[in-house]
Amino acid sequence: MERPKNGAHVLHGQSFVSVTQLDTDGIASLFAIADKMKAMVKRDGSCDLLKGRILANIFYEPSTRTMCSFAAAMLRLGGQVIPVNESSSSAQKGETLSDTIRCLECYADVLVLRHPIKGSAAEAAAAASKPVINAGDGTGEHPTQALLDLYTMQSELGRLEGLTITCLGDLKNGRTVHSLVQLCARYGMRVHLVSPASLRLPADVLRAAAKGANGWSLYEEHQSLDGPLRQSDVLYVTRVQKERFASADEYDAVKDAFIVSAETMQQAPANMIVLHPLPRVNEIAVEVDDDPRAVYFRQMENGMYVRMALLAALLDGDVFARLG
Amino acid sequence: MERPKNGAHVLHGQSFVSVTQLDTDGIASLFAIADKMKAMVKRDGSCDLLKGRILANIFYEPSTRTMCSFAAAMLRLGGQVIPVNESSSSAQKGETLSDTIRCLECYADVLVLRHPIKGSAAEAAAAASKPVINAGDGTGEHPTQALLDLYTMQSELGRLEGLTITCLGDLKNGRTVHSLVQLCARYGMRVHLVSPASLRLPADVLRAAAKGANGWSLYEEHQSLDGPLRQSDVLYVTRVQKERFASADEYDAVKDAFIVSAETMQQAPANMIVLHPLPRVNEIAVEVDDDPRAVYFRQMENGMYVRMALLAALLDGDVFARLG
Amino acid sequence: MERPKNGAHVLHGQSFVSVTQLDTDGIASLFAIADKMKAMVKRDGSCDLLKGRILANIFYEPSTRTMCSFAAAMLRLGGQVIPVNESSSSAQKGETLSDTIRCLECYADVLVLRHPIKGSAAEAAAAASKPVINAGDGTGEHPTQALLDLYTMQSELGRLEGLTITCLGDLKNGRTVHSLVQLCARYGMRVHLVSPASLRLPADVLRAAAKGANGWSLYEEHQSLDGPLRQSDVLYVTRVQKERFASADEYDAVKDAFIVSAETMQQAPANMIVLHPLPRVNEIAVEVDDDPRAVYFRQMENGMYVRMALLAALLDGDVFARLG
């Protein structure tokens, strides 16, 4: 993928529904924009790149941090934000998603959509004439989360190719991990999967990842972090929820194997980083927060830079030239 | 009504509670501003006309699109917006509407009010020293909706005088139609009313319209669009809700007569336009959306331009000079 | 406390959790900024002092006017606001307050926190690396309310030292009065306390006030405003809620003694001012609103100027130089 001659990103004018829309060049150029955004925010706080543009932040289910992250991203680019909490309004009057989108796009230049039903982002993108960004569609994708996870690895470790990542926790229900595993495959990462037997990564996610893989291999580990921990560049932690288990006994039997403590960190490599999509409950002990390898709050901050990059890429046809 | 010498609209500094505050000259000059707003948004996205001004968007009941339309209007004028969802706060503590308004006007330069009780906009306007805009007060008025309906007719058809409009659906409970019929009368439009027998336009709305009428005539049609359809310049569709009928049988017997389909459109004039206040459920088939005569989504967009014009008229004492 | 040489307020870069962080010099310089803010708003509406900065308005319980006041303050300084209603989101997923704060500060430059639990503002300030402003923490403090009350007295009466203030109503549960009484003590005010016997000011609040007192004296009056009214420069009214009493009879027996009417005002000094933290229900009769001594709506407006001053003090290291 060549950078378009006119200075636009490949996503310019498009909706962004799935990470499959980006190849590694598209991701690399997006991350290059994100780096510039980060430097700009540290230096100036905000800029005027998207002055006069409006983002509609449409959430059919609450997600404080994703909503805030997109809002902050747009505001720091000089744009404006209209929050739309749809749970209590037109949807109750029986309006279709397509109609709601066609109405809201009358007011905005870009639409961010969080919706509980898989496929709704694609449906919205098809209805809209303005760019739609998928901010999570149920068991579907949450592509900006996957990108910010990847961006954090690159920022912290300086590369993506050939890394070894260990995913820990509930790998069955974690949409975040599903998208991430598929991205990691493209970079030839080694992926270790550590989960309770009943919460393993679904077979179809594995198959999809394998299809796009660049010479990678999977190690599935049951109920023990011990082996993969020592080989990991990245430990990606997700929550193991009690209510996913058939019985409280079953949960109690395994839960301690999925908690990252100071003791866990003692056995981990000195350069390994710990990621978590947040919110966490108790799967990472608070004592770990002060460990320099705990980067999950920086990961959260990176989300803003990646979303700034995405908004600039979608809306500004000359983004590369403008950012210098 | 002459345009005031100093370049201000007749509504400058006023509250806007009812369409009765505007005569046809006042409407024409407002629509002239709206035309300029539309051109500006298409060209630049936004401007700085109301930079530094704040709109309080006070909603005592949810209405996503009206709230978003006012927010977008203010933002595209360079102003700022504070959303106020009052359902869950001070009203529960027993505060009067007047007190709430007197508090919120301390922070804002203009107040938009949506309230379930008829007369509340006038009450708020009386309490406030800043302009209040009625964004719907129960069974009272929703004057900006009526204006945007009228503006859409003018934009699409080039004129208002002498048009023939057919209002279809529940004409008893539709506040939108009540305001619109009264405005249409002033322009000497012919108005056809097509509704189930139990959902006819109330007699007092007819009487009020007749009082301001400019040589018009009314045709009331029961349960059939067939006659008026072929004579219409405008088909204004509203929803017929099952729960308005005494029995499900009664609803089933009439409902199909109030659905606009591709077949309906085949019998309609080539230049007729279809309006709908939205949201629609099934009263206009989705297949109609692609018909060039279906303008209800542009109607939605026009709402933003009309509200921009209104905000500029209320807040900028030199709006005509500034817009060139 | 000398004004720092570099033009910064003593609170610059700090969190603001309690009025105890400010001595009388710190308050005086904050009020000097507030005076300039008031003049600027009257003249220009807003300025660009905090252009590019973002405030996260985090409310764990609804409080329309406090939320709006902070939002308007930030917007009038040229900054932007992200509203965060936390009741329905991450808190329900079991996240700690510290984690929520560490996430939200990734997006914002300053955090305003309203939380039902005493001590939560201090907890948030400890977790954050950005300034946190306490917008009310349960039975703890609501320090900006106390400051705006004090600022209103100074604005209206020209001084604070040596005033006589009478606090009327429920002095047991009113957080507002607790903070205010402690501030008044520092200025050597005489404080009269008029409340039902069961709703007296708690002893620990009195003790804390006495510790910081500058030669003041307390007069505790039961069930009668008659004596102190005639000596008062300030009458500070709070609500007496029926549900605070053991029985309806008990409430009915005393309630009329805590209502301020036109008759009350006839017996009050000509220069006395009436304050109320609002919302009021019936403890001040509407007929009093037109009395020039009724300043509670101006008090509300002053809240915006004081919060503007605080935001400028926290975020701008050269605020005094910039404001001229």
mmCIF file of N, CA and C in Angstrom, chain B residues 45-137:
data_model
loop_
_atom_site.group_PDB
_atom_site.id
_atom_site.type_symbol
_atom_site.label_atom_id
_atom_site.label_comp_id
_atom_site.label_asym_id
_atom_site.label_seq_id
_atom_site.Cartn_x
_atom_site.Cartn_y
_atom_site.Cartn_z
ATOM 1 N N GLY B 45 -18.442 24.277 6.703
ATOM 2 C CA GLY B 45 -18.725 23.451 7.877
ATOM 3 C C GLY B 45 -19.260 24.264 9.038
ATOM 4 N N SER B 46 -18.557 25.361 9.368
ATOM 5 C CA SER B 46 -19.011 26.186 10.486
ATOM 6 C C SER B 46 -18.421 27.585 10.380
ATOM 7 N N CYS B 47 -18.866 28.461 11.279
ATOM 8 C CA CYS B 47 -18.367 29.844 11.278
ATOM 9 C C CYS B 47 -18.217 30.323 12.719
ATOM 10 N N ASP B 48 -17.882 31.568 12.894
ATOM 11 C CA ASP B 48 -17.619 32.106 14.239
ATOM 12 C C ASP B 48 -18.667 33.118 14.687
ATOM 13 N N LEU B 49 -19.835 33.117 14.053
ATOM 14 C CA LEU B 49 -20.838 34.146 14.317
ATOM 15 C C LEU B 49 -21.199 34.246 15.797
ATOM 16 N N LEU B 50 -21.323 33.097 16.466
ATOM 17 C CA LEU B 50 -21.721 33.107 17.875
ATOM 18 C C LEU B 50 -20.593 32.620 18.783
ATOM 19 N N LYS B 51 -19.358 32.838 18.375
ATOM 20 C CA LYS B 51 -18.209 32.450 19.203
ATOM 21 C C LYS B 51 -18.331 33.056 20.603
ATOM 22 N N GLY B 52 -18.110 32.237 21.605
ATOM 23 C CA GLY B 52 -18.148 32.723 22.974
ATOM 24 C C GLY B 52 -19.523 32.688 23.612
ATOM 25 N N ARG B 53 -20.571 32.347 22.817
ATOM 26 C CA ARG B 53 -21.918 32.256 23.368
ATOM 27 C C ARG B 53 -22.223 30.810 23.777
ATOM 28 N N ILE B 54 -23.071 30.656 24.777
ATOM 29 C CA ILE B 54 -23.404 29.328 25.288
ATOM 30 C C ILE B 54 -24.908 29.087 25.220
ATOM 31 N N LEU B 55 -25.277 27.914 24.705
ATOM 32 C CA LEU B 55 -26.667 27.479 24.665
ATOM 33 C C LEU B 55 -26.879 26.397 25.719
ATOM 34 N N ALA B 56 -27.905 26.556 26.566
ATOM 35 C CA ALA B 56 -28.284 25.488 27.496
ATOM 36 C C ALA B 56 -29.411 24.686 26.847
ATOM 37 N N ASN B 57 -29.165 23.420 26.638
ATOM 38 C CA ASN B 57 -30.098 22.532 25.924
ATOM 39 C C ASN B 57 -30.878 21.728 26.963
ATOM 40 N N ILE B 58 -32.015 22.288 27.401
ATOM 41 C CA ILE B 58 -32.707 21.769 28.591
ATOM 42 C C ILE B 58 -33.848 20.853 28.179
ATOM 43 N N PHE B 59 -33.697 19.570 28.426
ATOM 44 C CA PHE B 59 -34.696 18.590 28.004
ATOM 45 C C PHE B 59 -35.283 17.858 29.197
ATOM 46 N N TYR B 60 -36.578 18.078 29.419
ATOM 47 C CA TYR B 60 -37.299 17.390 30.486
ATOM 48 C C TYR B 60 -37.866 16.056 30.010
ATOM 49 N N GLU B 61 -37.742 15.773 28.739
ATOM 50 C CA GLU B 61 -38.086 14.462 28.196
ATOM 51 C C GLU B 61 -37.124 14.234 27.042
ATOM 52 N N PRO B 62 -36.778 12.968 26.773
ATOM 53 C CA PRO B 62 -35.757 12.740 25.757
ATOM 54 C C PRO B 62 -36.278 13.029 24.355
ATOM 55 N N SER B 63 -35.458 13.634 23.522
ATOM 56 C CA SER B 63 -35.755 13.819 22.110
ATOM 57 C C SER B 63 -34.425 13.978 21.400
ATOM 58 N N THR B 64 -33.828 12.838 21.090
ATOM 59 C CA THR B 64 -32.469 12.835 20.558
ATOM 60 C C THR B 64 -32.291 13.794 19.410
ATOM 61 N N ARG B 65 -33.193 13.723 18.420
ATOM 62 C CA ARG B 65 -32.871 14.488 17.222
ATOM 63 C C ARG B 65 -33.084 15.983 17.403
ATOM 64 N N THR B 66 -34.071 16.380 18.174
ATOM 65 C CA THR B 66 -34.242 17.814 18.416
ATOM 66 C C THR B 66 -33.060 18.357 19.225
ATOM 67 N N MET B 67 -32.656 17.597 20.239
ATOM 68 C CA MET B 67 -31.519 18.024 21.057
ATOM 69 C C MET B 67 -30.249 18.127 20.196
ATOM 70 N N CYS B 68 -30.022 17.121 19.360
ATOM 71 C CA CYS B 68 -28.818 17.124 18.515
ATOM 72 C C CYS B 68 -28.878 18.235 17.481
ATOM 73 N N SER B 69 -30.059 18.506 16.958
ATOM 74 C CA SER B 69 -30.199 19.514 15.926
ATOM 75 C C SER B 69 -29.858 20.897 16.482
ATOM 76 N N PHE B 70 -30.357 21.199 17.659
ATOM 77 C CA PHE B 70 -30.016 22.478 18.285
ATOM 78 C C PHE B 70 -28.530 22.532 18.644
ATOM 79 N N ALA B 71 -27.996 21.424 19.149
ATOM 80 C CA ALA B 71 -26.578 21.403 19.514
ATOM 81 C C ALA B 71 -25.713 21.649 18.287
ATOM 82 N N ALA B 72 -26.005 20.933 17.201
ATOM 83 C CA ALA B 72 -25.213 21.088 15.985
ATOM 84 C C ALA B 72 -25.343 22.509 15.452
ATOM 85 N N ALA B 73 -26.551 23.062 15.517
ATOM 86 C CA ALA B 73 -26.774 24.423 15.035
ATOM 87 C C ALA B 73 -25.876 25.411 15.781
ATOM 88 N N MET B 74 -25.851 25.294 17.101
ATOM 89 C CA MET B 74 -25.048 26.224 17.905
ATOM 90 C C MET B 74 -23.559 26.022 17.642
ATOM 91 N N LEU B 75 -23.133 24.765 17.566
ATOM 92 C CA LEU B 75 -21.713 24.480 17.351
ATOM 93 C C LEU B 75 -21.257 24.982 15.976
ATOM 94 N N ARG B 76 -22.112 24.822 14.965
ATOM 95 C CA ARG B 76 -21.712 25.264 13.620
ATOM 96 C C ARG B 76 -21.698 26.792 13.507
ATOM 97 N N LEU B 77 -22.289 27.465 14.483
ATOM 98 C CA LEU B 77 -22.209 28.925 14.544
ATOM 99 C C LEU B 77 -21.034 29.378 15.409
ATOM 100 N N GLY B 78 -20.227 28.407 15.876
ATOM 101 C CA GLY B 78 -19.056 28.760 16.674
ATOM 102 C C GLY B 78 -19.340 28.867 18.159
ATOM 103 N N GLY B 79 -20.591 28.641 18.558
ATOM 104 C CA GLY B 79 -20.954 28.695 19.970
ATOM 105 C C GLY B 79 -20.701 27.382 20.682
ATOM 106 N N GLN B 80 -21.099 27.330 21.939
ATOM 107 C CA GLN B 80 -20.918 26.137 22.741
ATOM 108 C C GLN B 80 -22.254 25.700 23.339
ATOM 109 N N VAL B 81 -22.327 24.444 23.802
ATOM 110 C CA VAL B 81 -23.581 23.867 24.259
ATOM 111 C C VAL B 81 -23.394 23.171 25.599
ATOM 112 N N ILE B 82 -24.320 23.431 26.510
ATOM 113 C CA ILE B 82 -24.366 22.661 27.759
ATOM 114 C C ILE B 82 -25.642 21.828 27.747
ATOM 115 N N PRO B 83 -25.516 20.494 27.697
ATOM 116 C CA PRO B 83 -26.711 19.662 27.719
ATOM 117 C C PRO B 83 -27.246 19.536 29.147
ATOM 118 N N VAL B 84 -28.559 19.665 29.302
ATOM 119 C CA VAL B 84 -29.183 19.548 30.624
ATOM 120 C C VAL B 84 -30.344 18.559 30.536
ATOM 121 N N ASN B 85 -30.125 17.373 31.081
ATOM 122 C CA ASN B 85 -31.224 16.406 31.160
ATOM 123 C C ASN B 85 -31.851 16.533 32.528
ATOM 124 N N GLU B 86 -33.014 17.183 32.557
ATOM 125 C CA GLU B 86 -33.568 17.571 33.845
ATOM 126 C C GLU B 86 -34.389 16.478 34.509
ATOM 127 N N SER B 87 -34.664 15.401 33.796
ATOM 128 C CA SER B 87 -35.564 14.392 34.359
ATOM 129 C C SER B 87 -35.078 13.894 35.706
ATOM 130 N N SER B 88 -33.765 13.856 35.880
ATOM 131 C CA SER B 88 -33.260 13.157 37.061
ATOM 132 C C SER B 88 -32.734 14.079 38.147
ATOM 133 N N SER B 89 -32.981 15.363 38.042
ATOM 134 C CA SER B 89 -32.281 16.221 39.001
ATOM 135 C C SER B 89 -33.185 17.165 39.786
ATOM 136 N N SER B 90 -32.998 18.446 39.631
ATOM 137 C CA SER B 90 -33.642 19.417 40.517
ATOM 138 C C SER B 90 -35.156 19.315 40.524
ATOM 139 N N ALA B 91 -35.725 18.957 39.351
ATOM 140 C CA ALA B 91 -37.172 18.845 39.297
ATOM 141 C C ALA B 91 -37.650 17.860 40.369
ATOM 142 N N GLN B 92 -36.839 16.805 40.584
ATOM 143 C CA GLN B 92 -37.195 15.824 41.610
ATOM 144 C C GLN B 92 -37.097 16.398 43.014
ATOM 145 N N LYS B 93 -36.306 17.440 43.159
ATOM 146 C CA LYS B 93 -36.182 18.051 44.487
ATOM 147 C C LYS B 93 -37.304 19.055 44.721
ATOM 148 N N GLY B 94 -38.232 19.188 43.784
ATOM 149 C CA GLY B 94 -39.401 20.022 43.994
ATOM 150 C C GLY B 94 -39.236 21.456 43.542
ATOM 151 N N GLU B 95 -38.172 21.746 42.805
ATOM 152 C CA GLU B 95 -37.957 23.105 42.338
ATOM 153 C C GLU B 95 -38.957 23.448 41.218
ATOM 154 N N THR B 96 -39.393 24.698 41.169
ATOM 155 C CA THR B 96 -40.286 25.103 40.088
ATOM 156 C C THR B 96 -39.495 25.291 38.800
ATOM 157 N N LEU B 97 -40.226 25.236 37.672
ATOM 158 C CA LEU B 97 -39.582 25.472 36.384
ATOM 159 C C LEU B 97 -38.959 26.869 36.334
ATOM 160 N N SER B 98 -39.678 27.850 36.874
ATOM 161 C CA SER B 98 -39.163 29.223 36.842
ATOM 162 C C SER B 98 -37.823 29.336 37.561
ATOM 163 N N ASP B 99 -37.716 28.702 38.709
ATOM 164 C CA ASP B 99 -36.453 28.735 39.449
ATOM 165 C C ASP B 99 -35.338 28.055 38.658
ATOM 166 N N THR B 100 -35.645 26.898 38.082
ATOM 167 C CA THR B 100 -34.626 26.195 37.300
ATOM 168 C C THR B 100 -34.130 27.079 36.165
ATOM 169 N N ILE B 101 -35.072 27.730 35.492
ATOM 170 C CA ILE B 101 -34.703 28.593 34.372
ATOM 171 C C ILE B 101 -33.862 29.775 34.858
ATOM 172 N N ARG B 102 -34.263 30.372 35.969
ATOM 173 C CA ARG B 102 -33.502 31.513 36.475
ATOM 174 C C ARG B 102 -32.094 31.115 36.903
ATOM 175 N N CYS B 103 -31.923 29.867 37.308
ATOM 176 C CA CYS B 103 -30.573 29.392 37.625
ATOM 177 C C CYS B 103 -29.772 29.142 36.355
ATOM 178 N N LEU B 104 -30.363 28.406 35.427
ATOM 179 C CA LEU B 104 -29.596 28.002 34.243
ATOM 180 C C LEU B 104 -29.244 29.195 33.364
ATOM 181 N N GLU B 105 -30.074 30.225 33.393
ATOM 182 C CA GLU B 105 -29.746 31.388 32.556
ATOM 183 C C GLU B 105 -28.524 32.143 33.098
ATOM 184 N N CYS B 106 -28.146 31.861 34.331
ATOM 185 C CA CYS B 106 -26.910 32.463 34.857
ATOM 186 C C CYS B 106 -25.691 32.008 34.061
ATOM 187 N N TYR B 107 -25.785 30.825 33.475
ATOM 188 C CA TYR B 107 -24.611 30.243 32.810
ATOM 189 C C TYR B 107 -24.640 30.406 31.303
ATOM 190 N N ALA B 108 -25.825 30.665 30.739
ATOM 191 C CA ALA B 108 -25.999 30.570 29.296
ATOM 192 C C ALA B 108 -26.428 31.898 28.690
ATOM 193 N N ASP B 109 -26.379 31.960 27.361
ATOM 194 C CA ASP B 109 -26.834 33.147 26.638
ATOM 195 C C ASP B 109 -28.176 32.910 25.965
ATOM 196 N N VAL B 110 -28.540 31.636 25.814
ATOM 197 C CA VAL B 110 -29.829 31.292 25.234
ATOM 198 C C VAL B 110 -30.226 29.921 25.775
ATOM 199 N N LEU B 111 -31.530 29.721 25.996
ATOM 200 C CA LEU B 111 -32.005 28.465 26.574
ATOM 201 C C LEU B 111 -32.987 27.794 25.630
ATOM 202 N N VAL B 112 -32.732 26.533 25.322
ATOM 203 C CA VAL B 112 -33.667 25.729 24.542
ATOM 204 C C VAL B 112 -34.390 24.817 25.520
ATOM 205 N N LEU B 113 -35.715 24.804 25.459
ATOM 206 C CA LEU B 113 -36.489 24.039 26.442
ATOM 207 C C LEU B 113 -37.440 23.059 25.776
ATOM 208 N N ARG B 114 -37.309 21.782 26.133
ATOM 209 C CA ARG B 114 -38.289 20.754 25.789
ATOM 210 C C ARG B 114 -38.937 20.316 27.086
ATOM 211 N N HIS B 115 -40.265 20.357 27.129
ATOM 212 C CA HIS B 115 -40.971 20.077 28.385
ATOM 213 C C HIS B 115 -42.298 19.404 28.072
ATOM 214 N N PRO B 116 -42.703 18.422 28.863
ATOM 215 C CA PRO B 116 -43.939 17.695 28.533
ATOM 216 C C PRO B 116 -45.229 18.474 28.748
ATOM 217 N N ILE B 117 -45.174 19.610 29.433
ATOM 218 C CA ILE B 117 -46.417 20.299 29.794
ATOM 219 C C ILE B 117 -46.659 21.530 28.928
ATOM 220 N N LYS B 118 -47.837 21.600 28.340
ATOM 221 C CA LYS B 118 -48.246 22.729 27.510
ATOM 222 C C LYS B 118 -48.174 24.029 28.314
ATOM 223 N N GLY B 119 -47.605 25.053 27.721
ATOM 224 C CA GLY B 119 -47.522 26.339 28.394
ATOM 225 C C GLY B 119 -46.208 26.549 29.128
ATOM 226 N N SER B 120 -45.406 25.481 29.256
ATOM 227 C CA SER B 120 -44.180 25.618 30.036
ATOM 228 C C SER B 120 -43.153 26.517 29.340
ATOM 229 N N ALA B 121 -43.171 26.545 28.009
ATOM 230 C CA ALA B 121 -42.214 27.417 27.308
ATOM 231 C C ALA B 121 -42.528 28.883 27.593
ATOM 232 N N ALA B 122 -43.800 29.226 27.589
ATOM 233 C CA ALA B 122 -44.190 30.603 27.896
ATOM 234 C C ALA B 122 -43.843 30.949 29.341
ATOM 235 N N GLU B 123 -44.066 29.986 30.242
ATOM 236 C CA GLU B 123 -43.723 30.205 31.650
ATOM 237 C C GLU B 123 -42.220 30.457 31.801
ATOM 238 N N ALA B 124 -41.423 29.663 31.102
ATOM 239 C CA ALA B 124 -39.971 29.823 31.170
ATOM 240 C C ALA B 124 -39.542 31.165 30.581
ATOM 241 N N ALA B 125 -40.149 31.522 29.468
ATOM 242 C CA ALA B 125 -39.797 32.790 28.819
ATOM 243 C C ALA B 125 -40.121 33.969 29.735
ATOM 244 N N ALA B 126 -41.215 33.852 30.488
ATOM 245 C CA ALA B 126 -41.596 34.925 31.413
ATOM 246 C C ALA B 126 -40.608 35.044 32.565
ATOM 247 N N ALA B 127 -40.062 33.914 32.997
ATOM 248 C CA ALA B 127 -39.125 33.932 34.125
ATOM 249 C C ALA B 127 -37.735 34.398 33.712
ATOM 250 N N ALA B 128 -37.373 34.163 32.464
ATOM 251 C CA ALA B 128 -35.986 34.374 32.023
ATOM 252 C C ALA B 128 -35.729 35.796 31.565
ATOM 253 N N SER B 129 -34.482 36.227 31.713
ATOM 254 C CA SER B 129 -34.072 37.498 31.113
ATOM 255 C C SER B 129 -33.271 37.251 29.835
ATOM 256 N N LYS B 130 -32.974 35.986 29.554
ATOM 257 C CA LYS B 130 -32.304 35.600 28.314
ATOM 258 C C LYS B 130 -33.343 34.956 27.381
ATOM 259 N N PRO B 131 -33.078 34.916 26.071
ATOM 260 C CA PRO B 131 -34.041 34.293 25.155
ATOM 261 C C PRO B 131 -34.241 32.794 25.432
ATOM 262 N N VAL B 132 -35.503 32.376 25.408
ATOM 263 C CA VAL B 132 -35.875 30.966 25.552
ATOM 264 C C VAL B 132 -36.476 30.502 24.231
ATOM 265 N N ILE B 133 -36.062 29.324 23.758
ATOM 266 C CA ILE B 133 -36.644 28.756 22.541
ATOM 267 C C ILE B 133 -37.465 27.525 22.912
ATOM 268 N N ASN B 134 -38.691 27.511 22.468
ATOM 269 C CA ASN B 134 -39.577 26.373 22.700
ATOM 270 C C ASN B 134 -39.200 25.231 21.757
ATOM 271 N N ALA B 135 -38.737 24.129 22.340
ATOM 272 C CA ALA B 135 -38.393 22.953 21.542
ATOM 273 C C ALA B 135 -39.438 21.867 21.721
ATOM 274 N N GLY B 136 -40.688 22.317 21.962
ATOM 275 C CA GLY B 136 -41.785 21.382 22.161
ATOM 276 C C GLY B 136 -42.277 21.428 23.586
ATOM 277 N N ASP B 137 -43.534 21.850 23.771
ATOM 278 C CA ASP B 137 -44.106 21.853 25.121
ATOM 279 C C ASP B 137 -45.399 21.043 25.130
#
